[in-house]
Short mmCIF file of C-alpha atoms and ligand atoms in Angstrom, two decimals:
data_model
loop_
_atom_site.label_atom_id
_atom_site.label_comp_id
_atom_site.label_asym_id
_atom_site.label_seq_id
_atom_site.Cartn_x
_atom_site.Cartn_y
_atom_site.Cartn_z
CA UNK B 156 160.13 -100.59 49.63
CA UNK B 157 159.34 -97.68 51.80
CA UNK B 158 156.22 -98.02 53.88
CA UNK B 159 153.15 -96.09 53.86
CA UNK B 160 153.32 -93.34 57.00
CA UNK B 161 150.03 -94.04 58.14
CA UNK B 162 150.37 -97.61 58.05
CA UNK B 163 149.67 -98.88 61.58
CA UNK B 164 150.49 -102.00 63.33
CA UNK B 165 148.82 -103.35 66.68
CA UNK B 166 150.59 -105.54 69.17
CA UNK B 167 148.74 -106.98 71.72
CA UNK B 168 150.07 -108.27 74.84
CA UNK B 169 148.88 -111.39 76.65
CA UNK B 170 150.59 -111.52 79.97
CA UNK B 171 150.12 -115.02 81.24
CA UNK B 172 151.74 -118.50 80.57
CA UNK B 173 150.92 -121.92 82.10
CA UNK B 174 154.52 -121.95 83.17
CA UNK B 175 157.39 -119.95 83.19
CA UNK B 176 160.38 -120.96 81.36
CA UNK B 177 163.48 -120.77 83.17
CA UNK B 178 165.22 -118.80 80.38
CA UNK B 179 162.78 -116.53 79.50
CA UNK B 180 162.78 -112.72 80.51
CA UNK B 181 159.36 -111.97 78.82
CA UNK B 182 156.94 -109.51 80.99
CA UNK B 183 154.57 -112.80 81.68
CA UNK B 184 153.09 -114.45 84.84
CA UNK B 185 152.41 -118.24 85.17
CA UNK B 186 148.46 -119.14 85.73
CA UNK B 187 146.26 -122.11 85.29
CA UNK B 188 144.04 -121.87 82.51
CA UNK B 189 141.12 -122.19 83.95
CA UNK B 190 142.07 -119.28 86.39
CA UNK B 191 142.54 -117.04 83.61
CA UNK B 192 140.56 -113.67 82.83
CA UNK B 193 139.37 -114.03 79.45
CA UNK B 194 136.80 -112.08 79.22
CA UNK B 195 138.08 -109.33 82.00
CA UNK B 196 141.39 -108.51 79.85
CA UNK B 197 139.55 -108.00 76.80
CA UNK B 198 137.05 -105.87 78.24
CA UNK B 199 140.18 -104.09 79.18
CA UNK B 200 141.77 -104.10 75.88
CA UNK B 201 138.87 -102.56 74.77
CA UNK B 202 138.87 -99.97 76.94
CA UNK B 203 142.29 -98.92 76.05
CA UNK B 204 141.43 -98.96 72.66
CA UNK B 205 139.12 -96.57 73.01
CA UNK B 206 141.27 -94.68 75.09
CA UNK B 207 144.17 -94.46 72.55
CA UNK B 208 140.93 -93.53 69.40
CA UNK B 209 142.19 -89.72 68.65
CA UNK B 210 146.03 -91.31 68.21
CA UNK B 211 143.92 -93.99 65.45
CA UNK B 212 142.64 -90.79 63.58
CA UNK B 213 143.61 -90.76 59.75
CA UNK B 214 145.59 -93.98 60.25
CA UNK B 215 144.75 -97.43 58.15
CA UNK B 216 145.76 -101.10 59.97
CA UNK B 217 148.25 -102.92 58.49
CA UNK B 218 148.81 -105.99 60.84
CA UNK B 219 148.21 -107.33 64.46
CA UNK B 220 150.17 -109.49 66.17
CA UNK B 221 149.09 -111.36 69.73
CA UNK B 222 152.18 -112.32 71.60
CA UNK B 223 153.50 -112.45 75.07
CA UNK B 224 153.25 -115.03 77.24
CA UNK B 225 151.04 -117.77 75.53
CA UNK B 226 147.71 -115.95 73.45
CA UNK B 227 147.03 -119.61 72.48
CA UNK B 228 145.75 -119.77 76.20
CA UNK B 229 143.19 -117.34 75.56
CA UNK B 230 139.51 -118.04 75.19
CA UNK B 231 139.13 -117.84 71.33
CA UNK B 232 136.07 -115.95 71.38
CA UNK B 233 137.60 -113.27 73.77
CA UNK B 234 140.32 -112.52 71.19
CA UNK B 235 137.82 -112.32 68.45
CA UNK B 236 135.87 -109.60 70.33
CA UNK B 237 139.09 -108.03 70.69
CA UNK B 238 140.18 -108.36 67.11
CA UNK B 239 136.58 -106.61 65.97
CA UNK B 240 137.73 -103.77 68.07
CA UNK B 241 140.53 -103.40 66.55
CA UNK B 242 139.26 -103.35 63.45
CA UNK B 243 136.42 -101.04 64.32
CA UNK B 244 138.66 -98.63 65.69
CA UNK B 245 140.55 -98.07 62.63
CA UNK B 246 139.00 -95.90 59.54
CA UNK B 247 141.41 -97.95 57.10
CA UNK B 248 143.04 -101.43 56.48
CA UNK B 249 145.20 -102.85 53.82
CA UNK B 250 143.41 -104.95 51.69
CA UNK B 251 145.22 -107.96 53.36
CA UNK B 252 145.52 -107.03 57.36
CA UNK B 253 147.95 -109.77 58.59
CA UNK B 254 146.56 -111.48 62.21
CA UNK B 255 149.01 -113.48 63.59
CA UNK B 256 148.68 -115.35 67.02
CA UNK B 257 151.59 -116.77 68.92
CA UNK B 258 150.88 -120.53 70.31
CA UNK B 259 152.78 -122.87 72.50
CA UNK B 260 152.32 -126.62 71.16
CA UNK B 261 151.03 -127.48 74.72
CA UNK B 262 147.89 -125.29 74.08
CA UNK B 263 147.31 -125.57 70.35
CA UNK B 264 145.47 -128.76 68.04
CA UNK B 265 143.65 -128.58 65.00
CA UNK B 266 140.37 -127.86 66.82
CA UNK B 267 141.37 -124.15 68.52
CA UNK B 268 143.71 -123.14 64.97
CA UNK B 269 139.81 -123.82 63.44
CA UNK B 270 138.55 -121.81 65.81
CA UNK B 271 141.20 -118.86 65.74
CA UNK B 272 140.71 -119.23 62.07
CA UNK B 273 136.89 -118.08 62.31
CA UNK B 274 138.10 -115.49 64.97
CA UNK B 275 140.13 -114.28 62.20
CA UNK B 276 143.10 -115.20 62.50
CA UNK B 277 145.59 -115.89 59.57
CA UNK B 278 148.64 -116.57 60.64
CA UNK B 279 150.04 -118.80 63.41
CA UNK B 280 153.84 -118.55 65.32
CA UNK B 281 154.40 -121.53 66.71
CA UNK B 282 156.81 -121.63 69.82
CA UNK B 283 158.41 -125.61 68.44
CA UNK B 284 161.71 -124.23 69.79
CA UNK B 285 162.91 -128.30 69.00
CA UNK B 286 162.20 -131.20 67.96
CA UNK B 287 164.42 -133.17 70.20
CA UNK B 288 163.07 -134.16 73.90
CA UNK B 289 166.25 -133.47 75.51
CA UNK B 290 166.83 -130.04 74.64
CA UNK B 291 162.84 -129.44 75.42
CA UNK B 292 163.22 -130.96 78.97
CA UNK B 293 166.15 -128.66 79.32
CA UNK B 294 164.39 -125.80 77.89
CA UNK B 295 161.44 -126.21 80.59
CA UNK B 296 159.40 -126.82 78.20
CA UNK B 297 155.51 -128.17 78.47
CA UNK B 298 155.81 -130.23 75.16
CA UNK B 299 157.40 -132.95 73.62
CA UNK B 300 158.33 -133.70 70.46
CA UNK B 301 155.13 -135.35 69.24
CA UNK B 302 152.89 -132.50 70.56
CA UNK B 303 155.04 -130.50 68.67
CA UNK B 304 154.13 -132.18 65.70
CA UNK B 305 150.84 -132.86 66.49
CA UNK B 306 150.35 -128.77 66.60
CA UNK B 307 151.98 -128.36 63.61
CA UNK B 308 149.77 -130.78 61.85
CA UNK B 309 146.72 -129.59 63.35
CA UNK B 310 148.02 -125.56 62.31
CA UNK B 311 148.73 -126.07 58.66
CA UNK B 312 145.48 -128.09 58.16
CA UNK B 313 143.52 -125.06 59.33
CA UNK B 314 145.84 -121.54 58.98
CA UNK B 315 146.67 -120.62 55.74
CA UNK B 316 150.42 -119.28 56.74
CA UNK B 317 152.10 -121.01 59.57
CA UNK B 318 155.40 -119.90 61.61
CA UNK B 319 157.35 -121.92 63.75
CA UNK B 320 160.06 -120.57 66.39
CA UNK B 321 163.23 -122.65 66.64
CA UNK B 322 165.93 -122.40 69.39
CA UNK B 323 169.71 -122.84 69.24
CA UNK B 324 172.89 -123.16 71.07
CA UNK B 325 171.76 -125.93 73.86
CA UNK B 326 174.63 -127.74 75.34
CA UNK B 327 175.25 -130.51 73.14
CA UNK B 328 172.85 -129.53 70.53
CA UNK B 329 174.41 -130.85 66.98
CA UNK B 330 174.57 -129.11 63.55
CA UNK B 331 172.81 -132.35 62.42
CA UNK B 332 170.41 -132.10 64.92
CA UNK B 333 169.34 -128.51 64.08
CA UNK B 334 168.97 -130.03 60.68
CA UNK B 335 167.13 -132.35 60.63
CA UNK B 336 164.71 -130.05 62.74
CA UNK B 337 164.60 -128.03 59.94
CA UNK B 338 163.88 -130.24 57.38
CA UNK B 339 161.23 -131.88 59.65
CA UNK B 340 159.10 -128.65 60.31
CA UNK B 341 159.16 -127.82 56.12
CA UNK B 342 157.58 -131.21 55.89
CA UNK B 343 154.79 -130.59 58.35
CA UNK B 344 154.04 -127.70 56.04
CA UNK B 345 155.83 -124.58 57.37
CA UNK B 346 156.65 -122.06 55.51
CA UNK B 347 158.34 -119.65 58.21
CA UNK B 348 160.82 -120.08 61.01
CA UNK B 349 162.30 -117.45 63.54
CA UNK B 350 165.17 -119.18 64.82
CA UNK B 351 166.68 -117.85 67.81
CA UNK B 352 170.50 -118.32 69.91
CA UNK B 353 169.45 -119.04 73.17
CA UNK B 354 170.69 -116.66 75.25
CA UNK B 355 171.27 -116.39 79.14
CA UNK B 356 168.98 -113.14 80.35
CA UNK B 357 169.63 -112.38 84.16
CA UNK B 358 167.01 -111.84 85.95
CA UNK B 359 165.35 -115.78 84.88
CA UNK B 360 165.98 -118.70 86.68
CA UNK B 361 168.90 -120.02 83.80
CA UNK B 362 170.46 -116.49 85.11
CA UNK B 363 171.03 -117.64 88.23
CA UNK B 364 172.19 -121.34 87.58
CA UNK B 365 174.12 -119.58 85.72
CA UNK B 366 176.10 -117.34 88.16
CA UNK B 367 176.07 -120.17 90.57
CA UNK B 368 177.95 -122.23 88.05
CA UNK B 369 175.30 -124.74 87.83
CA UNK B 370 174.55 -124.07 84.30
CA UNK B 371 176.12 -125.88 81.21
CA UNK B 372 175.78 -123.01 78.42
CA UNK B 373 177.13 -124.00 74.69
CA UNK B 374 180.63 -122.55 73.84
CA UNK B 375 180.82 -119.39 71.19
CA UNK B 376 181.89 -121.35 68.69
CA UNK B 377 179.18 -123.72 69.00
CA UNK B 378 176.51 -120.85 68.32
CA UNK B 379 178.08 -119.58 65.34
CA UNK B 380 178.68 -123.12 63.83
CA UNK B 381 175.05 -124.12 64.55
CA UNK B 382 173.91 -120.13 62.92
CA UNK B 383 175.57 -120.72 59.08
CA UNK B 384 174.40 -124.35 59.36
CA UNK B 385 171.16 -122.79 60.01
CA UNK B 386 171.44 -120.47 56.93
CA UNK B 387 172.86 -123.07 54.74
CA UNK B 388 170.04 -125.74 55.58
CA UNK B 389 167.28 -122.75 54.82
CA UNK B 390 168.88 -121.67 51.78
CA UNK B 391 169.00 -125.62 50.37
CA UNK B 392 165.20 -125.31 50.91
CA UNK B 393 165.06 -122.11 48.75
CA UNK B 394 163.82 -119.94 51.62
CA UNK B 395 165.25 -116.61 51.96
CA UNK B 396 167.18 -115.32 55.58
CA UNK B 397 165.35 -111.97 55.20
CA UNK B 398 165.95 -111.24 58.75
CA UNK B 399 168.86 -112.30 61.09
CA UNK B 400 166.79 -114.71 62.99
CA UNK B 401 164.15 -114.94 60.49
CA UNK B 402 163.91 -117.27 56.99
CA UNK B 403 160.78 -117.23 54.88
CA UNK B 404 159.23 -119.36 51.50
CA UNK B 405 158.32 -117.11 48.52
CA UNK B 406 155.83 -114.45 49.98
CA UNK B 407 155.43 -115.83 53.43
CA UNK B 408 157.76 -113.11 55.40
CA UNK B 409 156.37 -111.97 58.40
CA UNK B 410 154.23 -108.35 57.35
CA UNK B 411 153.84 -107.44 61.33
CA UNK B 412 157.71 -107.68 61.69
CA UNK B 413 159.15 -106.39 58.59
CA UNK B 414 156.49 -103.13 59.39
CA UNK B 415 158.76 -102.86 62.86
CA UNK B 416 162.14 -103.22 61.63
CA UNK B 417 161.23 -100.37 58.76
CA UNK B 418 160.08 -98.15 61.56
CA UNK B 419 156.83 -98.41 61.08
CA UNK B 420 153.75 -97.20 63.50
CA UNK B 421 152.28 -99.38 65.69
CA UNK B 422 149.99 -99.27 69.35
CA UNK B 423 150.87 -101.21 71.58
CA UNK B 424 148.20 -102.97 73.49
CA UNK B 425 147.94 -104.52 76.46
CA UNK B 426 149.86 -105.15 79.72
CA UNK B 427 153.65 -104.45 79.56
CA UNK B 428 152.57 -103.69 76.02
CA UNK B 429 155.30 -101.06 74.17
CA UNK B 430 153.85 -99.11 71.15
CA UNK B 431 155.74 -96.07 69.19
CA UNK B 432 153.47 -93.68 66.77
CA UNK B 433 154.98 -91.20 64.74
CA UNK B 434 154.08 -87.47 65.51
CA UNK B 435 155.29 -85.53 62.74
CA UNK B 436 159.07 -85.63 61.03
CA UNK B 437 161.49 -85.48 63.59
CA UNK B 438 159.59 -86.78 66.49
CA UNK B 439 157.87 -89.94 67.40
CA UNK B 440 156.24 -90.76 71.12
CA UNK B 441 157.01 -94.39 73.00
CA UNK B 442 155.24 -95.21 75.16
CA UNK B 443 154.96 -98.29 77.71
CA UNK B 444 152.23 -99.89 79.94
CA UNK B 445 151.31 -100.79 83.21
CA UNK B 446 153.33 -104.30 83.44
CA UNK B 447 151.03 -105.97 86.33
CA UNK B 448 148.41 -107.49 84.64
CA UNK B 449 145.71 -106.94 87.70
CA UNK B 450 146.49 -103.36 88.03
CA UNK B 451 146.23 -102.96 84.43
CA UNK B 452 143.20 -104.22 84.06
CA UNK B 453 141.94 -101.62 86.90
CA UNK B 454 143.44 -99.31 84.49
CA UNK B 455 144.18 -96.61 86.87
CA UNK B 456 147.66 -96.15 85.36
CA UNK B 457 147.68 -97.12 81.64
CA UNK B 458 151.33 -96.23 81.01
CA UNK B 459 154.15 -95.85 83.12
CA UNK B 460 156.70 -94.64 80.80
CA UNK B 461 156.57 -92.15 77.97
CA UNK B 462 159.74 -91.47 75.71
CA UNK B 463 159.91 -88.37 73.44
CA UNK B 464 162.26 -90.12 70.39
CA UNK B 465 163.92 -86.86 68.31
CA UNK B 466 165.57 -87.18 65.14
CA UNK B 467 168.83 -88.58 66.50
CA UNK B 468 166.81 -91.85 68.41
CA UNK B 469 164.75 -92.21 65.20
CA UNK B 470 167.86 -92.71 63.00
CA UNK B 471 169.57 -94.96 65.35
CA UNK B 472 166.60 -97.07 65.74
CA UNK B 473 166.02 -97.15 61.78
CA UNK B 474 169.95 -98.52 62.15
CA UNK B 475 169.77 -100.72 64.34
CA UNK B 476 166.26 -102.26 63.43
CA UNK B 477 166.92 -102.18 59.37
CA UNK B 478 170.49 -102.94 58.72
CA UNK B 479 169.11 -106.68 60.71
CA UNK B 480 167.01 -107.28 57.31
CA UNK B 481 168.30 -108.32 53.83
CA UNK B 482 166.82 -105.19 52.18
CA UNK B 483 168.60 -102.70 54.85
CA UNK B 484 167.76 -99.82 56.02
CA UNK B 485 165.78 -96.90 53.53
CA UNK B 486 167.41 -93.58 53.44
CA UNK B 487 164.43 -92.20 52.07
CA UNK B 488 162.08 -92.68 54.85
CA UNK B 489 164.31 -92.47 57.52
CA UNK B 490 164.74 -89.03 56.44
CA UNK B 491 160.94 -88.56 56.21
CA UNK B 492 160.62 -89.90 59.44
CA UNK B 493 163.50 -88.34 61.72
CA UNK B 494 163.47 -84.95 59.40
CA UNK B 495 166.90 -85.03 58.43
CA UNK B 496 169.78 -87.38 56.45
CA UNK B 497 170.73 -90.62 58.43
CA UNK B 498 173.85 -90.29 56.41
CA UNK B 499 174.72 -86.81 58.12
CA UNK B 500 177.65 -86.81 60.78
CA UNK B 501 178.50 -90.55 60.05
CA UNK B 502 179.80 -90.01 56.66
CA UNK B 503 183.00 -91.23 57.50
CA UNK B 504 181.81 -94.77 59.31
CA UNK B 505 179.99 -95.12 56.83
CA UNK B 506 183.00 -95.13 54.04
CA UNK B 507 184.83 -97.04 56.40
CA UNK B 508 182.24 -99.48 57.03
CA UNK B 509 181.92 -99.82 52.97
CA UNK B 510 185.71 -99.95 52.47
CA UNK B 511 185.93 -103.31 54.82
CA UNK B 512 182.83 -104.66 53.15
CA UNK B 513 180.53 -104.68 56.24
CA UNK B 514 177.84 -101.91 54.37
CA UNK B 515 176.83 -101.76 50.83
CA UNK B 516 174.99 -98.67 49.47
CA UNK B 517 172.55 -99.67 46.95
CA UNK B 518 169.91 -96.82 45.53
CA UNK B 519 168.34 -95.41 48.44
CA UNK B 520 169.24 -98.36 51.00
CA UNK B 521 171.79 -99.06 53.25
CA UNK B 522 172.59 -102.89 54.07
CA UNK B 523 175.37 -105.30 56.30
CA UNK B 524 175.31 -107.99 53.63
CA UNK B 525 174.37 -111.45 55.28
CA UNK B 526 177.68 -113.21 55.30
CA UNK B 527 178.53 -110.03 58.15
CA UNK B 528 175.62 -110.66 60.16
CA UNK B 529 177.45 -112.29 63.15
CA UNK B 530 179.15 -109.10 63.55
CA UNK B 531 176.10 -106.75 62.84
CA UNK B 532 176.13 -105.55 66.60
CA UNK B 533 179.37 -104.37 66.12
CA UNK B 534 178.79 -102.93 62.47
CA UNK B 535 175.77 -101.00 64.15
CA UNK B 536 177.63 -99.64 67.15
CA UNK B 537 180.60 -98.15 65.05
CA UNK B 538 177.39 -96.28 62.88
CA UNK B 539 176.11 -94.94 66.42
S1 SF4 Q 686 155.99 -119.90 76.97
FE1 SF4 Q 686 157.16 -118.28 75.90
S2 SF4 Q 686 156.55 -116.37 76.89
FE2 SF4 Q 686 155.86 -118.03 78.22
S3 SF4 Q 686 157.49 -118.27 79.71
FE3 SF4 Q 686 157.92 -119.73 78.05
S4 SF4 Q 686 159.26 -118.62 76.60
FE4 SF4 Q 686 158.33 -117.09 77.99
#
């Protein structure tokens, strides 16, 4: 399925956590809760909303997604007001617009996914990363295992779709383990999981343990192992691995994701916030924001970079972004989009890429079939 061009998706930014993880490279800054600027940053919000309106013109919302940092930290009422905006500023919506807030167990019960709910919010992406205290103290992480299951009760009681984000690859962490995390979270009622290797970024704390040798990281093999068991466990459960880090029930794939790895539009909103809207075939305009949360909010510098994308960057980035879904990537809007054939000046990788098995063309799509997807970097690189 192709999407609709003037489909639009809105990411919002929240910039703060009530700690920082030591292996996380996110643009977000630890603050107490009660120090937070609820109201101030979605005053803000608002204003850039307004300042982005002419770049809304003629286009119809198709999801929004709150992530950063920890939304779930965020006054409920200040999102809503936010959410309205969004919704006000747009001429258009698909019938079902797709709202999905990011929580941390720590700062989610059944009380504040009610209230989200009549903010409206439909969808919930829960940051479980495990169900095993061990790997969560080494992780950094504010919860425990029975938090984490007390959120997840409290989520699927009150959200109608519910997503929870798994983490692999700890030292020590067992296949076993992993599943019977699994199995656990489909029991509390979840019917999507991003599941992500845990990977060492370097400028986080686990960076620098790391260099200093003072880090115990899982061997290669270890990841891979734990990734198929992953896969098999989902499959058994009759999800589908429509993503490479992402499995989903029968209609509950993510709408705000699958929209960015097609190449769809979307603002983004928000400090550090990244958005991309098309501006005619063969050219799109990236853009990203102030990072520092204070000075954004000032606003005196909205964005601080500004990419011109050509036809070349769009077709890479259709490549890279598409060929990590089940469906692949679509020749057919790619070309609409980037104003010429993805298939031109690669013809050859791409024959060689089919002869080994690592691409199948089927109609107008081009996939890495999911028994290749620990090699897709590679795959994608010899397309580049
Ligand atoms: S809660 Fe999430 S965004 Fe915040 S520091 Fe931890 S991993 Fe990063």
């Amino acid at each position: 399925m192709s999407s609709d061009p003037t489909e639009t998706s809105v990411y919002v930014h929240f910039p703060w956590c009530a700690r920082k993880c030591p292996y996380c490279d996110f643009a977000t800054e630890p603050m107490r809760s009660d120090a937070l600027p609820h109201d101030a940053y979605a005053d803000a919000l608002l204003r850039e909303l307004d300042a982005r309106a002419g770049d809304l013109q003629g286009r119809a919302l198709k999801s929004v997604f709150f992530g950063g940092g920890t939304p779930s930290l965020w006054a409920p009422n200040a999102l809503k007001r936010t959410l309205e905006g969004i919704r006000e500023a747009f001429e258009e919506a698909a019938d079902e617009v797709e709202v999905t807030v990011e929580c941390n167990p720590s700062s989610l019960d059944r009380e504040h996914a009610s209230l989200l709910r009549e903010a409206g919010v439909n969808r919930v992406s829960i940051g479980v990363q495990s169900l095993r205290d061990p790997h969560l103290r080494f992780l950094g992480r504010l919860h425990d295992r029975d938090r984490a299951l007390a959120a997840l009760d409290g989520a699927t009681k009150e959200m109608p779709r519910v997503s929870a984000d798994l983490m692999f690859g700890m030292p020590g962490q067992t296949i076993g383990e992993l599943g019977e995390d699994i199995a656990r979270i489909a029991e509390a009622g979840v019917r999507h999981v991003s599941a992500y290797a845990l990977t060492i970024e370097e400028k986080t704390m686990f960076g620098s343990l790391y260099r200093a040798g003072k880090l115990r990281v899982a061997p290669e093999e270890q990841y891979a192992e734990l990734f198929e068991h992953a896969e098999r466990c989902f499959t058994d459960l009759g999800w589908t691995h429509y993503e490479v880090s992402n499995y989903a029930d029968d209609g509950e794939l993510s709408r705000h994701n699958l929209h960015y790895w097609r190449g769809g539009a979307y603002v983004g909103l928000g400090a550090a916030a990244v958005g991309c809207l098309d501006q005619g075939p063969g050219r799109a305009e990236r853009w990203r924001n102030e990072p520092n949360p204070q000075r954004y909010m000032r606003q005196q510098i909205l964005e601080v970079e500004v990419e011109e994308l050509g036809p070349d960057e769009i077709i890479r980035e259709a490549l890279m972004l598409g060929l990590r879904t089940v469906d692949g990537m679509n020749l057919v809007s790619t070309e609409r989009r980037a104003g010429r054939q993805p298939r031109e000046g690669r013809e050859h990788e791409i024959e060689r890429a089919i002869e080994r098995g690592n691409l199948v063309w089927d109609g107008d799509w081009l996939r890495v079939p999911v028994d290749r997807w620990l090699k897709l970097d590679g795959i994608v690189r010899d397309l580049f």
